[in-house]
C-alpha positions as a printed Julia matrix, in Angstrom:
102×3 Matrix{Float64}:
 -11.25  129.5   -186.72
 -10.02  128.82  -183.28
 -13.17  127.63  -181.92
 -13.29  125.03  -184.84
  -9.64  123.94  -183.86
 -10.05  123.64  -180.47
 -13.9   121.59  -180.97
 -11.57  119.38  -183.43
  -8.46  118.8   -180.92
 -11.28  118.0   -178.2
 -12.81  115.36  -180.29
 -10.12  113.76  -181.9
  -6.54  114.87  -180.22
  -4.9   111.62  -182.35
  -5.91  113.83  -185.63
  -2.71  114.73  -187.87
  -2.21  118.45  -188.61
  -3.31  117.34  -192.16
  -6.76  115.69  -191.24
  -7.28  118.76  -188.59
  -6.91  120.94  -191.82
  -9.28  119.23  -193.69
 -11.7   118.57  -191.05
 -11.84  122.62  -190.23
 -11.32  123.75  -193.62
  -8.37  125.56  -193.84
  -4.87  125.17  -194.97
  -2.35  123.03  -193.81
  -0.08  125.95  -193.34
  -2.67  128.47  -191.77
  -3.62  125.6   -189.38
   0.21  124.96  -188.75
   0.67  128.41  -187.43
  -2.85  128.84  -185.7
  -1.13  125.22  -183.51
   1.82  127.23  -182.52
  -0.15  130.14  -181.5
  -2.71  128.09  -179.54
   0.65  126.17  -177.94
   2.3   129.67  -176.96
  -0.96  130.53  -175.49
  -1.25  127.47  -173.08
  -4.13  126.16  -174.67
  -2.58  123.22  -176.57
   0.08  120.88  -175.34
   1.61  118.88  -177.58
   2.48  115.09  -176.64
   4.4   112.24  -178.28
   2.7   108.96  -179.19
   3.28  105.65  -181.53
   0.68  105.27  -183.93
   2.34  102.08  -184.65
   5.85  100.58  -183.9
   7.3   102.07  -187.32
   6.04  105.42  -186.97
   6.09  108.38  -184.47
   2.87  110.94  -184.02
   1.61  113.88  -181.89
  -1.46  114.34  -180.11
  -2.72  117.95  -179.41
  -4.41  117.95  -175.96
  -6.1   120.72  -174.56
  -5.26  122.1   -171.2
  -7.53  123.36  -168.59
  -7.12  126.75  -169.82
  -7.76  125.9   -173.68
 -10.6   124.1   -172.34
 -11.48  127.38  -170.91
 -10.61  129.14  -173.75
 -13.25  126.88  -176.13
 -16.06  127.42  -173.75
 -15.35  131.34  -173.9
 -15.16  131.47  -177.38
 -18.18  129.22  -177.89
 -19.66  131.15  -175.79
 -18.96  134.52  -177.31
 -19.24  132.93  -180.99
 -22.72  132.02  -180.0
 -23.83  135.3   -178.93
 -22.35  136.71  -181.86
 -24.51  134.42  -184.41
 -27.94  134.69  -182.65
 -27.58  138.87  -183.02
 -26.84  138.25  -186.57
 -29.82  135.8   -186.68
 -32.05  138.33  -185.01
 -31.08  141.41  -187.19
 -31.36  138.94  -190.35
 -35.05  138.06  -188.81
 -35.98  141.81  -188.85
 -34.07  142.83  -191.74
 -36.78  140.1   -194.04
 -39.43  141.2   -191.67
 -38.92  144.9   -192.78
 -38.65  144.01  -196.48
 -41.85  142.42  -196.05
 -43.79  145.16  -194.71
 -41.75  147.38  -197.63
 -43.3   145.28  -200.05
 -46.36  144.56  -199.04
 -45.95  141.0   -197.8
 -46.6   141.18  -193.89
């Protein structure tokens, strides 16, 4: 989840918590609290900005070191998804040969 929030802040930093929820799936609440954690961590810093002269918004930058942080993650999220991919690959690959097929 944290790699989706940060790609999301990095793209669009304007984004309400609402459309950052919707945009990454989860709950307005969950995404909330994952804010505040990525805040306490350094890796979010939250500025003021008018949207318009009647209204007041936020926009969630990323610092150096949630910038950081997303690479790492990305990183590591990567890595994580092309093991599954290759035990997936020899998983069917071993059914196959089980039933006959390759």
């Amino acid at each position: 989840m944290s790699v989706a929030i940060l790609r999301e802040l990095s793209a669009t930093p304007e984004a309400s918590q609402r459309e950052l929820a919707r945009s990454t799936g989860v709950s307005l609440g969950k995404l909330n609290y994952a804010l505040r954690a990525l805040v306490d961590k350094g890796w979010v810093k939250v500025g003021n900005f008018s949207r318009s002269q009647h209204k007041l918004g936020y926009a969630y930058l990323l610092t150096p070191r949630g910038i950081e942080a997303k690479a790492k993650l990305t990183k590591s999220f990567l890595a994580r998804k092309m093991r599954e991919y290759d035990a997936l690959r020899e998983e069917i690959e071993q059914l196959k040969r089980e039933v006959g097929g390759g």
